[in-house]
């Protein structure tokens, strides 16, 4: 039996059967800050900060017991990120100590970044299309060259 760096126990059995047993769950609580993700439809984005508080470790069994009753993910479709309203994000940012000026600046930056992404997509599409057309023209040229080469080869053999 071995222990890894994080305290998890690894049991190594004969015949190369390996199992992993987790002993503790370490939970971090991250602060919230103004974000830079332009995917918000309106308002300032929020993100997790680099700063965090560490809780005392708990066992996997304690963690599983505390999870009971929470909503579980449905596995038959791709989970979607939670959508938070403009008002809720604004309220959270105020609670975290951001003033209206900082929030407005983040909103403007998000709009600007969204516009830049949109323009980038519009510029990149014709380039990708052009690259695809060039690749297809190259394939056609190769086929024509091979057909011409095969025809000349067959003529040489039949003479």
GROMACS .gro file of C-alpha atoms in nm, residues 18-81:
model
   64
   18UNK     CA    1  -0.501  -0.142  -0.914
   19UNK     CA    2  -0.756   0.053  -0.719
   20UNK     CA    3  -0.756   0.404  -0.588
   21UNK     CA    4  -0.913   0.494  -0.256
   22UNK     CA    5  -0.969   0.860  -0.170
   23UNK     CA    6  -0.951   0.950   0.195
   24UNK     CA    7  -1.027   1.324   0.223
   25UNK     CA    8  -1.202   1.598   0.030
   26UNK     CA    9  -1.028   1.936   0.029
   27UNK     CA   10  -1.263   2.227  -0.047
   28UNK     CA   11  -1.162   2.580  -0.144
   29UNK     CA   12  -1.394   2.881  -0.136
   30UNK     CA   13  -1.296   3.127  -0.410
   31UNK     CA   14  -1.376   3.498  -0.404
   32UNK     CA   15  -1.574   3.657  -0.686
   33UNK     CA   16  -1.435   3.942  -0.895
   34UNK     CA   17  -1.512   4.139  -1.212
   35UNK     CA   18  -1.465   3.908  -1.507
   36UNK     CA   19  -1.346   3.944  -1.863
   37UNK     CA   20  -1.562   3.687  -2.043
   38UNK     CA   21  -1.760   3.865  -2.318
   39UNK     CA   22  -2.020   3.589  -2.346
   40UNK     CA   23  -2.263   3.770  -2.113
   41UNK     CA   24  -2.561   3.905  -2.301
   42UNK     CA   25  -2.581   4.223  -2.093
   43UNK     CA   26  -2.394   4.365  -1.796
   44UNK     CA   27  -2.059   4.298  -1.639
   45UNK     CA   28  -1.922   3.943  -1.630
   46UNK     CA   29  -1.815   3.790  -1.301
   47UNK     CA   30  -1.533   3.541  -1.245
   48UNK     CA   31  -1.362   3.353  -0.969
   49UNK     CA   32  -1.069   3.534  -0.815
   50UNK     CA   33  -0.726   3.378  -0.761
   51UNK     CA   34  -0.779   3.428  -0.388
   52UNK     CA   35  -0.938   3.149  -0.188
   53UNK     CA   36  -1.003   3.024   0.165
   54UNK     CA   37  -0.927   2.663   0.253
   55UNK     CA   38  -1.180   2.467   0.456
   56UNK     CA   39  -1.084   2.185   0.690
   57UNK     CA   40  -1.060   1.852   0.505
   58UNK     CA   41  -1.356   1.615   0.538
   59UNK     CA   42  -1.389   1.248   0.450
   60UNK     CA   43  -1.546   1.137   0.124
   61UNK     CA   44  -1.835   0.986   0.321
   62UNK     CA   45  -1.905   1.318   0.498
   63UNK     CA   46  -1.895   1.500   0.165
   64UNK     CA   47  -2.136   1.252   0.004
   65UNK     CA   48  -2.375   1.284   0.302
   66UNK     CA   49  -2.369   1.664   0.272
   67UNK     CA   50  -2.447   1.638  -0.102
   68UNK     CA   51  -2.767   1.438  -0.054
   69UNK     CA   52  -3.075   1.635  -0.144
   70UNK     CA   53  -2.890   1.862  -0.387
   71UNK     CA   54  -2.998   1.863  -0.750
   72UNK     CA   55  -2.812   1.601  -0.951
   73UNK     CA   56  -2.703   1.647  -1.311
   74UNK     CA   57  -2.902   1.464  -1.575
   75UNK     CA   58  -2.653   1.260  -1.775
   76UNK     CA   59  -2.845   1.227  -2.102
   77UNK     CA   60  -2.760   1.581  -2.219
   78UNK     CA   61  -2.468   1.818  -2.196
   79UNK     CA   62  -2.487   2.024  -1.875
   80UNK     CA   63  -2.534   2.395  -1.937
   81UNK     CA   64  -2.361   2.661  -1.730
   0.00000   0.00000   0.00000
